[in-house]
Amino acid sequence: MVLRKCPACKNVVSMESYCCPRCGIDFKARKIRRFLFWMIVLAIAGWLVYKHWWK
């Protein structure tokens, strides 16, 4: 059985689990939110580069 650490409480959790049994964090939702956050950051950075360097 492969184990990983929960990013919130550092509890050891199985890779097959969908959420941490200790703190209840949902791993898939956290991954989606992190992905969306970085996509928005990259979009804003790209827009700023476009506006400042290609006038």
mmCIF file of C-alpha atoms in Angstrom:
data_model
loop_
_atom_site.group_PDB
_atom_site.id
_atom_site.type_symbol
_atom_site.label_atom_id
_atom_site.label_comp_id
_atom_site.label_asym_id
_atom_site.label_seq_id
_atom_site.Cartn_x
_atom_site.Cartn_y
_atom_site.Cartn_z
ATOM 1 C CA MET A 1 0.000 0.000 0.000
ATOM 2 C CA VAL A 2 1.386 3.384 -1.038
ATOM 3 C CA LEU A 3 1.093 6.215 1.474
ATOM 4 C CA ARG A 4 1.274 10.003 1.234
ATOM 5 C CA LYS A 5 1.112 12.883 3.676
ATOM 6 C CA CYS A 6 -1.939 15.078 3.965
ATOM 7 C CA PRO A 7 -0.960 18.659 3.005
ATOM 8 C CA ALA A 8 -3.099 20.158 5.773
ATOM 9 C CA CYS A 9 -2.474 18.024 8.869
ATOM 10 C CA LYS A 10 0.582 15.942 7.791
ATOM 11 C CA ASN A 11 -1.233 12.711 8.636
ATOM 12 C CA VAL A 12 -0.164 9.611 6.658
ATOM 13 C CA VAL A 13 -2.984 8.638 4.270
ATOM 14 C CA SER A 14 -3.432 5.941 1.631
ATOM 15 C CA MET A 15 -3.086 7.009 -2.021
ATOM 16 C CA GLU A 16 -6.512 5.469 -2.785
ATOM 17 C CA SER A 17 -8.368 7.688 -0.305
ATOM 18 C CA TYR A 18 -10.334 10.687 -1.549
ATOM 19 C CA CYS A 19 -10.080 12.703 1.650
ATOM 20 C CA CYS A 20 -8.082 12.750 4.868
ATOM 21 C CA PRO A 21 -9.821 10.833 7.654
ATOM 22 C CA ARG A 22 -8.299 13.149 10.261
ATOM 23 C CA CYS A 23 -9.004 16.656 8.936
ATOM 24 C CA GLY A 24 -11.462 15.869 6.113
ATOM 25 C CA ILE A 25 -9.670 17.773 3.320
ATOM 26 C CA ASP A 26 -10.719 16.660 -0.161
ATOM 27 C CA PHE A 27 -7.566 15.950 -2.207
ATOM 28 C CA LYS A 28 -9.185 16.250 -5.645
ATOM 29 C CA ALA A 29 -10.877 19.578 -4.870
ATOM 30 C CA ARG A 30 -7.609 20.944 -3.490
ATOM 31 C CA LYS A 31 -5.763 19.911 -6.670
ATOM 32 C CA ILE A 32 -8.405 21.548 -8.893
ATOM 33 C CA ARG A 33 -8.319 24.789 -6.881
ATOM 34 C CA ARG A 34 -4.521 24.909 -7.056
ATOM 35 C CA PHE A 35 -4.613 24.329 -10.832
ATOM 36 C CA LEU A 36 -7.198 27.074 -11.357
ATOM 37 C CA PHE A 37 -5.242 29.486 -9.163
ATOM 38 C CA TRP A 38 -2.053 29.026 -11.198
ATOM 39 C CA MET A 39 -3.918 29.283 -14.500
ATOM 40 C CA ILE A 40 -5.382 32.637 -13.409
ATOM 41 C CA VAL A 41 -1.952 33.847 -12.250
ATOM 42 C CA LEU A 42 -0.405 32.862 -15.596
ATOM 43 C CA ALA A 43 -3.230 34.524 -17.534
ATOM 44 C CA ILE A 44 -2.784 37.791 -15.627
ATOM 45 C CA ALA A 45 1.002 37.653 -16.047
ATOM 46 C CA GLY A 46 0.608 37.021 -19.784
ATOM 47 C CA TRP A 47 -1.824 39.895 -20.108
ATOM 48 C CA LEU A 48 0.553 42.241 -18.254
ATOM 49 C CA VAL A 49 3.491 41.228 -20.451
ATOM 50 C CA TYR A 50 1.379 41.743 -23.559
ATOM 51 C CA LYS A 51 0.196 45.187 -22.428
ATOM 52 C CA HIS A 52 3.625 46.495 -21.400
ATOM 53 C CA TRP A 53 5.889 45.130 -24.135
ATOM 54 C CA TRP A 54 3.675 45.015 -27.229
ATOM 55 C CA LYS A 55 2.140 48.460 -27.418
#
